[in-house]
Coordinates of C-alpha atoms in Angstrom, one line a residue:
Chain A
M1 CA -17.5 14.4 16.4
E2 CA -20.0 16.9 17.7
A3 CA -19.5 20.4 16.4
G4 CA -17.8 22.5 19.1
N5 CA -18.1 19.7 21.7
P6 CA -15.0 17.5 22.0
L7 CA -16.2 15.7 25.2
L8 CA -17.1 12.3 23.6
D9 CA -14.0 12.4 21.3
D10 CA -11.8 13.0 24.3
F11 CA -13.6 10.3 26.2
V12 CA -13.0 7.6 23.5
L13 CA -9.4 8.6 23.1
S14 CA -8.9 8.3 26.9
L15 CA -10.2 4.7 26.8
T16 CA -7.3 3.6 24.7
G17 CA -4.8 4.3 27.6
S18 CA -2.3 5.4 25.0
E19 CA -0.7 8.8 24.9
R20 CA -0.9 9.1 21.2
P21 CA -3.4 6.5 20.1
R22 CA -3.7 5.2 16.6
V23 CA -7.2 6.0 15.5
C24 CA -8.8 4.8 12.3
F25 CA -12.1 6.2 10.9
L26 CA -14.4 3.9 8.9
P27 CA -16.8 6.3 7.0
T28 CA -18.4 3.4 5.1
A29 CA -22.0 4.0 6.2
S30 CA -21.9 7.5 4.7
G31 CA -20.5 6.2 1.4
D32 CA -17.1 7.5 2.4
A33 CA -18.4 11.1 2.2
D34 CA -15.5 13.5 1.7
H35 CA -16.9 16.1 4.0
Y36 CA -17.2 13.5 6.8
I37 CA -13.6 12.3 6.4
V38 CA -12.5 16.0 6.6
R39 CA -14.6 16.4 9.7
F40 CA -12.9 13.4 11.3
Y41 CA -9.4 14.8 10.6
R42 CA -10.5 18.1 12.2
H43 CA -11.7 16.4 15.3
F44 CA -8.9 13.9 15.6
R45 CA -5.9 16.0 14.9
G46 CA -2.4 14.6 14.5
S47 CA -1.3 16.5 17.6
R48 CA -3.3 14.2 19.9
C49 CA -3.5 11.0 18.0
D50 CA -2.3 9.2 14.9
P51 CA -5.4 9.5 12.7
S52 CA -6.2 7.5 9.5
H53 CA -9.2 6.5 7.6
L54 CA -10.1 3.4 5.6
S55 CA -12.0 3.9 2.4
L56 CA -13.9 0.9 0.9
F57 CA -15.0 2.9 -2.2
R58 CA -11.5 3.9 -3.3
R59 CA -9.5 0.8 -2.3
E60 CA -6.8 1.6 -4.8
R61 CA -5.8 4.6 -2.6
A62 CA -6.4 2.9 0.8
P63 CA -4.0 0.8 2.9
A64 CA -3.3 -2.3 0.9
D65 CA -4.1 -4.7 3.8
P66 CA -7.2 -3.6 5.7
A67 CA -6.7 -6.3 8.3
E68 CA -3.1 -5.3 9.1
H69 CA -4.1 -1.7 9.3
L70 CA -7.2 -2.1 11.5
L71 CA -5.6 -4.6 13.9
S72 CA -2.8 -2.2 14.6
Q73 CA -5.2 0.5 15.8
D74 CA -5.9 1.6 19.4
L75 CA -9.3 3.0 18.5
I76 CA -11.7 2.3 15.5
Y77 CA -14.4 4.9 15.0
V78 CA -17.3 4.0 12.7
G79 CA -19.2 7.0 11.3
G80 CA -23.0 7.3 10.8
G81 CA -25.2 6.8 7.7
S82 CA -27.0 3.7 6.6
V83 CA -26.4 0.6 8.7
T84 CA -27.7 -1.7 5.9
S85 CA -25.3 -0.2 3.4
L86 CA -22.5 -0.3 6.1
L87 CA -22.9 -4.0 6.8
G88 CA -23.4 -4.9 3.2
A89 CA -20.1 -3.3 2.2
W90 CA -18.3 -4.6 5.2
G91 CA -19.4 -8.2 4.4
A92 CA -18.1 -7.9 0.9
H93 CA -14.6 -6.8 2.1
G94 CA -14.4 -9.0 5.2
I95 CA -14.3 -6.0 7.5
D96 CA -16.8 -7.5 9.9
A97 CA -14.5 -10.4 10.6
I98 CA -11.5 -8.1 11.1
L99 CA -13.5 -5.9 13.5
R100 CA -14.5 -9.0 15.5
E101 CA -10.9 -9.9 15.8
A102 CA -9.9 -6.4 16.7
W103 CA -12.5 -6.4 19.5
E104 CA -11.2 -9.7 20.8
R105 CA -7.7 -8.2 20.9
G106 CA -8.9 -5.3 22.9
V107 CA -9.0 -2.5 20.3
V108 CA -11.5 0.1 21.4
L109 CA -14.5 0.1 19.0
C110 CA -16.8 3.1 18.9
G111 CA -19.2 4.9 16.6
L112 CA -22.3 6.9 16.3
S113 CA -25.7 6.3 14.8
A114 CA -25.2 3.5 12.2
G115 CA -21.7 3.2 13.7
S116 CA -23.4 2.3 17.1
L117 CA -26.1 0.0 15.8
C118 CA -23.6 -2.2 13.9
W119 CA -22.0 -3.6 17.1
F120 CA -25.3 -5.0 18.5
S121 CA -27.4 -8.0 17.7
E122 CA -30.3 -6.0 16.4
G123 CA -31.2 -2.4 15.9
V124 CA -33.9 -0.2 14.6
S125 CA -33.0 1.6 11.4
T126 CA -35.1 4.1 9.5
F127 CA -34.4 4.4 5.8
H128 CA -36.5 4.2 2.7
G129 CA -39.7 2.9 4.2
P130 CA -40.8 2.8 7.8
P131 CA -38.4 2.1 10.7
E132 CA -37.5 -1.5 10.8
R133 CA -35.5 -4.1 12.6
V134 CA -32.0 -4.7 11.3
A135 CA -29.4 -7.3 12.3
G136 CA -26.0 -6.0 13.4
M137 CA -22.7 -7.8 13.9
G138 CA -23.8 -9.1 17.2
L139 CA -20.7 -8.4 19.3
L140 CA -23.0 -7.1 22.0
P141 CA -26.0 -9.4 22.7
W142 CA -28.5 -6.6 22.9
S143 CA -30.6 -4.4 20.7
N144 CA -29.7 -0.8 20.2
T145 CA -31.6 2.4 19.2
V146 CA -30.0 5.7 18.6
H147 CA -31.6 9.2 18.4
Y148 CA -34.0 7.8 21.0
S149 CA -35.8 10.8 22.4
S150 CA -35.6 12.8 19.1
E151 CA -37.3 10.3 16.8
P152 CA -40.6 8.9 18.3
K153 CA -41.1 6.7 15.2
R154 CA -37.9 4.8 16.0
R155 CA -39.0 4.4 19.6
D156 CA -42.4 3.0 18.5
A157 CA -40.6 0.6 16.1
L158 CA -38.3 -0.5 18.9
H159 CA -41.2 -1.2 21.2
A160 CA -42.9 -3.2 18.6
G161 CA -39.7 -5.2 17.9
L162 CA -39.2 -5.9 21.6
L163 CA -42.7 -7.2 22.0
D164 CA -41.9 -9.4 19.0
G165 CA -38.8 -10.9 20.5
M166 CA -35.9 -8.5 20.0
P167 CA -33.3 -8.8 22.8
P168 CA -33.5 -6.1 25.5
A169 CA -32.3 -2.8 24.1
Y170 CA -29.9 -0.1 25.1
A171 CA -31.2 3.2 23.7
A172 CA -29.3 6.4 23.6
D173 CA -30.2 10.1 23.1
D174 CA -28.0 12.2 20.9
G175 CA -25.0 13.1 23.1
A176 CA -25.2 10.0 25.3
A177 CA -22.7 7.2 24.9
L178 CA -23.0 3.6 26.1
H179 CA -19.6 2.2 27.2
F180 CA -19.5 -1.6 27.1
I181 CA -16.7 -3.8 28.5
G182 CA -17.1 -7.2 27.0
G183 CA -20.9 -7.6 26.5
E184 CA -22.0 -5.6 29.6
V185 CA -22.6 -1.9 30.1
A186 CA -19.8 -0.4 32.2
Q187 CA -21.0 3.2 32.3
I188 CA -23.1 5.8 30.5
V189 CA -21.4 9.2 29.7
A190 CA -22.8 12.2 28.0
S191 CA -21.5 15.3 26.2
R192 CA -24.8 17.2 26.9
R193 CA -26.3 17.7 30.3
D194 CA -29.7 16.5 29.4
A195 CA -28.7 13.5 27.2
R196 CA -29.7 10.1 28.7
A197 CA -29.6 6.4 27.9
Y198 CA -32.1 3.8 28.7
R199 CA -32.6 0.1 29.0
V200 CA -35.8 -0.9 27.2
E201 CA -37.2 -4.4 27.4
S202 CA -40.4 -6.3 27.2
R203 CA -41.6 -7.9 30.5
H204 CA -44.8 -10.0 30.3
G205 CA -45.9 -8.2 27.2
R206 CA -45.3 -4.7 28.6
I207 CA -42.5 -2.3 27.6
V208 CA -40.4 -1.4 30.6
T209 CA -38.0 1.6 30.2
T210 CA -35.3 2.2 32.8
Q211 CA -33.4 5.4 32.6
L212 CA -29.7 4.7 33.3
A213 CA -27.4 6.8 35.5
T214 CA -25.5 9.1 33.2
R215 CA -22.3 11.0 33.9
F216 CA -22.0 14.4 32.2
L217 CA -18.4 14.6 30.9
G218 CA -18.3 18.4 31.1
D219 CA -18.2 18.5 34.9
P220 CA -14.8 19.1 36.5
G221 CA -13.2 16.0 38.1
V222 CA -14.8 13.5 35.9
V223 CA -12.2 10.8 35.2
P224 CA -12.9 8.0 32.7
L225 CA -12.3 4.4 33.7
P226 CA -8.7 3.2 33.2
A227 CA -7.8 1.0 30.2
P228 CA -7.8 -1.7 29.0
V229 CA -11.4 -1.8 27.9
R230 CA -13.6 -2.8 25.0
A231 CA -16.2 -0.2 24.1
A232 CA -19.0 0.7 21.9
G233 CA -20.6 4.1 22.0
A234 CA -23.8 5.7 20.7
G235 CA -25.1 9.1 20.0
P236 CA -24.6 12.2 19.3
Chain B
M1 CA -27.5 7.9 -27.4
L2 CA -29.1 6.8 -24.1
L3 CA -31.4 9.8 -24.1
A4 CA -32.5 8.8 -27.6
L5 CA -33.6 5.5 -26.1
A6 CA -35.8 7.3 -23.6
P7 CA -37.0 10.7 -25.0
P8 CA -38.6 13.3 -22.8
P9 CA -40.7 13.2 -20.7
A10 CA -39.1 9.9 -19.8
R11 CA -38.6 9.0 -16.1
I12 CA -34.9 8.5 -15.5
C13 CA -33.5 7.4 -12.1
L14 CA -29.8 7.5 -11.1
L15 CA -28.4 4.9 -8.7
P16 CA -25.2 6.5 -7.5
T17 CA -24.5 3.6 -5.0
A18 CA -21.1 2.6 -6.4
S19 CA -19.6 6.0 -5.7
G20 CA -21.1 6.1 -2.2
D21 CA -23.8 8.5 -3.5
A22 CA -21.1 11.0 -4.4
T23 CA -22.6 14.5 -4.5
A24 CA -20.6 15.3 -7.7
Q25 CA -22.1 12.4 -9.6
I26 CA -25.6 13.3 -8.6
R27 CA -25.1 16.9 -9.5
A28 CA -23.6 15.9 -12.9
F29 CA -26.6 13.6 -13.6
R30 CA -29.0 16.3 -12.7
S31 CA -27.3 19.0 -14.8
T32 CA -27.1 16.6 -17.8
L33 CA -30.9 16.0 -17.7
G34 CA -31.9 19.4 -16.3
G35 CA -34.2 21.6 -18.3
R36 CA -34.7 19.0 -21.0
G37 CA -38.1 17.8 -20.0
Y38 CA -37.1 14.6 -18.2
D39 CA -38.5 13.4 -14.9
A40 CA -35.1 12.9 -13.2
S41 CA -34.5 11.4 -9.8
H42 CA -31.9 9.5 -7.8
I43 CA -32.0 7.0 -5.0
S44 CA -29.5 7.4 -2.1
L45 CA -28.7 4.3 -0.1
F46 CA -26.4 6.2 2.3
R47 CA -28.0 9.5 3.2
L48 CA -31.6 10.5 3.3
E49 CA -31.3 13.9 1.6
H50 CA -34.9 14.2 0.4
E51 CA -38.1 12.3 1.0
R52 CA -38.0 8.6 1.6
V53 CA -38.6 6.7 -1.6
P54 CA -40.6 3.6 -1.9
L55 CA -37.9 1.6 -3.7
V56 CA -39.9 -1.0 -5.6
E57 CA -42.6 1.4 -6.8
H58 CA -40.1 4.1 -7.7
L59 CA -37.7 1.9 -9.7
L60 CA -40.3 -0.1 -11.5
S61 CA -42.0 3.1 -12.7
Q62 CA -38.9 4.4 -14.5
D63 CA -38.2 4.3 -18.3
L64 CA -34.5 4.2 -17.7
I65 CA -32.3 3.4 -14.7
Y66 CA -28.8 4.7 -14.9
V67 CA -26.1 3.3 -12.6
G68 CA -23.1 5.5 -11.9
G69 CA -19.5 4.3 -11.5
G70 CA -17.4 3.5 -8.5
S71 CA -16.8 0.3 -6.6
M72 CA -18.4 -2.7 -8.3
V73 CA -18.0 -4.9 -5.2
N74 CA -19.7 -2.3 -2.9
L75 CA -22.4 -1.6 -5.5
L76 CA -23.5 -5.3 -5.6
A77 CA -23.1 -5.9 -1.9
I78 CA -25.1 -2.8 -0.9
W79 CA -27.8 -3.5 -3.5
R80 CA -28.2 -7.0 -2.1
A81 CA -28.4 -5.7 1.4
H82 CA -31.3 -3.4 0.3
G83 CA -32.9 -5.9 -2.1
I84 CA -32.2 -3.6 -5.1
D85 CA -30.8 -6.5 -7.1
E86 CA -34.1 -8.3 -7.2
I87 CA -36.0 -5.1 -8.1
L88 CA -33.6 -4.5 -11.0
R89 CA -34.2 -8.0 -12.2
V90 CA -37.9 -7.3 -12.4
A91 CA -37.2 -4.0 -14.0
W92 CA -35.1 -5.7 -16.7
E93 CA -37.8 -8.3 -17.3
R94 CA -40.3 -5.5 -17.7
G95 CA -38.2 -3.9 -20.4
I96 CA -37.0 -0.8 -18.5
V97 CA -33.8 0.4 -20.1
L98 CA -30.9 -0.4 -17.8
A99 CA -27.7 1.6 -18.4
G100 CA -24.6 2.6 -16.6
Q101 CA -21.0 3.7 -16.7
S102 CA -17.9 2.0 -15.4
A103 CA -19.0 -0.3 -12.5
G104 CA -22.5 0.7 -13.5
A105 CA -21.9 -0.9 -16.9
M106 CA -20.1 -4.0 -15.7
C107 CA -22.8 -4.8 -13.0
W108 CA -25.2 -6.1 -15.7
F109 CA -22.8 -8.7 -16.9
E110 CA -21.9 -12.1 -15.4
A111 CA -18.6 -10.5 -14.2
G112 CA -16.6 -7.4 -14.6
I113 CA -12.9 -6.5 -14.1
S114 CA -12.9 -4.2 -11.1
R115 CA -10.4 -2.5 -8.9
S116 CA -12.8 -2.6 -6.0
R117 CA -10.3 -4.5 -3.9
G118 CA -7.3 -2.6 -5.2
Q119 CA -5.9 -4.9 -7.9
A120 CA -7.7 -5.5 -11.2
R121 CA -9.7 -8.7 -10.5
M122 CA -12.8 -10.4 -11.8
V123 CA -15.9 -9.6 -9.8
P124 CA -19.3 -11.3 -10.3
G125 CA -22.1 -9.1 -11.5
L126 CA -25.9 -9.5 -11.8
G127 CA -25.6 -11.8 -14.8
F128 CA -28.3 -10.3 -16.9
V129 CA -25.8 -10.2 -19.8
P130 CA -23.6 -13.3 -20.4
G131 CA -19.9 -12.9 -20.4
L132 CA -17.3 -10.5 -19.0
L133 CA -16.8 -6.8 -19.4
S134 CA -13.8 -4.7 -18.7
V135 CA -14.1 -0.9 -18.7
H136 CA -11.2 1.7 -18.9
Y137 CA -9.7 -0.9 -21.2
H138 CA -6.6 0.8 -22.5
R139 CA -6.3 3.5 -19.9
D140 CA -5.8 0.8 -17.2
G141 CA -3.6 -1.8 -18.7
E142 CA -4.0 -4.1 -15.7
R143 CA -7.7 -4.4 -16.4
R144 CA -7.0 -5.4 -20.0
E145 CA -4.4 -8.0 -18.9
A146 CA -6.9 -9.4 -16.3
L147 CA -9.6 -9.7 -18.9
L148 CA -7.2 -11.4 -21.4
R149 CA -6.1 -13.8 -18.6
M150 CA -9.6 -14.7 -17.5
V151 CA -10.6 -15.4 -21.1
A152 CA -7.5 -17.5 -21.7
E153 CA -7.7 -19.4 -18.4
R154 CA -11.5 -19.9 -18.1
G155 CA -12.5 -20.1 -21.7
R156 CA -15.1 -17.4 -21.2
S157 CA -15.5 -14.5 -23.6
G158 CA -16.3 -10.8 -23.1
Y159 CA -15.8 -7.2 -24.1
G160 CA -13.3 -4.5 -23.4
L161 CA -14.5 -0.9 -23.5
D162 CA -12.3 2.1 -23.7
D163 CA -13.5 5.3 -22.0
C164 CA -16.2 6.9 -24.0
A165 CA -17.1 3.7 -25.8
G166 CA -20.2 1.7 -25.2
V167 CA -22.2 -1.4 -26.2
L168 CA -25.9 -1.6 -26.6
I169 CA -27.4 -4.9 -25.5
R170 CA -30.7 -6.3 -26.7
E171 CA -31.9 -9.8 -25.9
R172 CA -28.8 -10.5 -23.9
A173 CA -26.5 -9.9 -26.8
V174 CA -24.6 -6.9 -28.1
S175 CA -26.6 -5.2 -30.8
A176 CA -24.5 -2.1 -31.4
T177 CA -21.1 -0.8 -30.5
L178 CA -20.7 2.9 -29.9
S179 CA -17.8 5.4 -29.7
G180 CA -18.1 8.9 -28.4
R181 CA -14.4 9.9 -28.9
D182 CA -11.7 9.4 -31.5
G183 CA -9.8 6.2 -30.8
A184 CA -12.3 4.9 -28.2
G185 CA -12.8 1.3 -29.1
V186 CA -14.9 -1.7 -28.3
F187 CA -13.0 -5.0 -28.2
R188 CA -14.4 -8.5 -28.4
V189 CA -12.2 -10.9 -26.4
E190 CA -12.7 -14.6 -26.8
P191 CA -10.8 -17.9 -26.5
D192 CA -8.7 -18.5 -29.6
G193 CA -9.0 -22.3 -29.3
S194 CA -5.4 -22.9 -28.3
G195 CA -5.5 -21.7 -24.7
A196 CA -5.0 -18.0 -25.3
A197 CA -7.3 -15.0 -25.8
R198 CA -8.0 -13.3 -29.1
E199 CA -8.8 -9.7 -29.1
T200 CA -10.8 -8.2 -32.0
R201 CA -11.5 -4.5 -32.4
L202 CA -15.2 -4.0 -33.4
V203 CA -16.3 -1.2 -35.6
A204 CA -18.0 1.2 -33.4
R205 CA -20.6 3.7 -34.5
E206 CA -19.3 7.2 -33.9
L207 CA -21.5 9.4 -31.8
S208 CA -21.2 13.1 -32.3
S209 CA -20.3 15.7 -29.6
P210 CA -20.7 13.7 -26.4
R211 CA -21.4 15.5 -23.2
P212 CA -18.9 15.0 -20.5
A213 CA -19.4 11.6 -18.8
I214 CA -21.1 12.1 -15.5
D215 CA -18.3 10.5 -13.6
D216 CA -15.7 12.9 -15.0
V217 CA -13.7 14.1 -12.0
A218 CA -12.7 17.7 -11.9
E219 CA -8.9 18.3 -12.2
D220 CA -8.6 19.9 -8.8
I221 CA -10.2 16.8 -7.2
R222 CA -7.8 14.6 -9.1
E223 CA -4.9 16.7 -7.9
L224 CA -6.1 16.4 -4.3
R225 CA -6.4 12.7 -4.6
R226 CA -2.9 12.4 -6.1
V227 CA -1.5 14.3 -3.1
R228 CA -3.4 12.2 -0.6
A229 CA -2.3 9.0 -2.4
L230 CA 1.3 10.1 -2.1
K231 CA 0.9 10.9 1.6
G232 CA -0.8 7.6 2.1
T233 CA 2.1 5.7 0.5
R234 CA 4.6 7.5 2.7
A235 CA 2.6 6.8 5.9
T236 CA 2.3 3.1 5.0
S237 CA 5.9 2.7 4.3
R238 CA 6.8 4.5 7.5
R239 CA 4.6 2.2 9.5
A240 CA 6.0 -0.8 7.8
G241 CA 9.5 0.4 8.7
E242 CA 8.6 0.5 12.3
R243 CA 8.0 -3.2 12.5

């Protein structure tokens, strides 16, 4: 949902392999911010997909059975905000278990910022207080850091965490997306020419950062992998 | 009434968590307190709009903590995720005035009657105050029925609050009942000894000229939500029909 740049939106839609995919937006991490929900409907218009959103703050106006609704989607898009608030609220409504089932059934899962961190074992979150390690849902057995090049404090916190036993991390710049199939990276794509992703790990007490080959989605002739896939994205 | 408990230059912090840090709630809070000599602040748990706030130090330095309305289930789950529940317990033990509206009122009790999951159901609270509390008591008949049922079935007791009514708690018990509007009542609901619930209207002290409650939703927003709710119903039934 980058302003004026539909490349990543087009990419995640293409992963579903459906002509008019059913797409559900989970804006929980933002507190179901109205402006964010409006932005989702602007980017995922009814002409190209069947969009919906699931509010956990106004359940009386939401689909009655979140499990039925989420499991019938082709793509679930998790918005950014606070990953701690996100996982707290999901746990209270059983959304984490539903998403795990959706993932096992092959629904494409994606998201940005907190909506990326949530799929991994661990991440680095900055909120009130210094950046710190947070546990995610653990669908992907790695660590994750977003906004990697733009927030040095996050990078420092990741390095400290890795030296302290965090699993190896996949880090993404804004505009770069990590595409996982199962638990492994399948490809890195980007909506901006200079956006990159990295594998960052601790080897013998040293931090080793490997820049990963990234495909810019704006070049002509770039074709996404065919479905079916399972995915988690990161960035913008 | 609340402001009388914490006169200027009191430090008053809003926790708008239950609404998802709704901008309208934060704005209403700020405009209620603005220009009156208070040191007003709020803590966002979703968006970092301002400076980062050291949660413990900030909350424990307040004179009054006000919790806005919204989803009670989300409120408590998100507080626990951030450790706010424990900070509030310390605040309570230190005598900081704890207040709130709707979900923000029920959260202090053992349990509230909430629509956080759609239907009116009992939801556990922080338990600082014994018993149950239902808000929107007569406006939302299902909440009243749920409270009466819980009291009858479980032998617990509690209170029902109409909109614009309130209770003041001291030493874990109700010390005053308050009404800010004609007809807004406070109801004590307790087991009648024969397996049913007995409901007693308590005499509430009338408060004069209340300001609009900070959760009041503007009419245009209500209209938008009604339209969206209608659309949602149609979409759901259409999908159900496909199967």
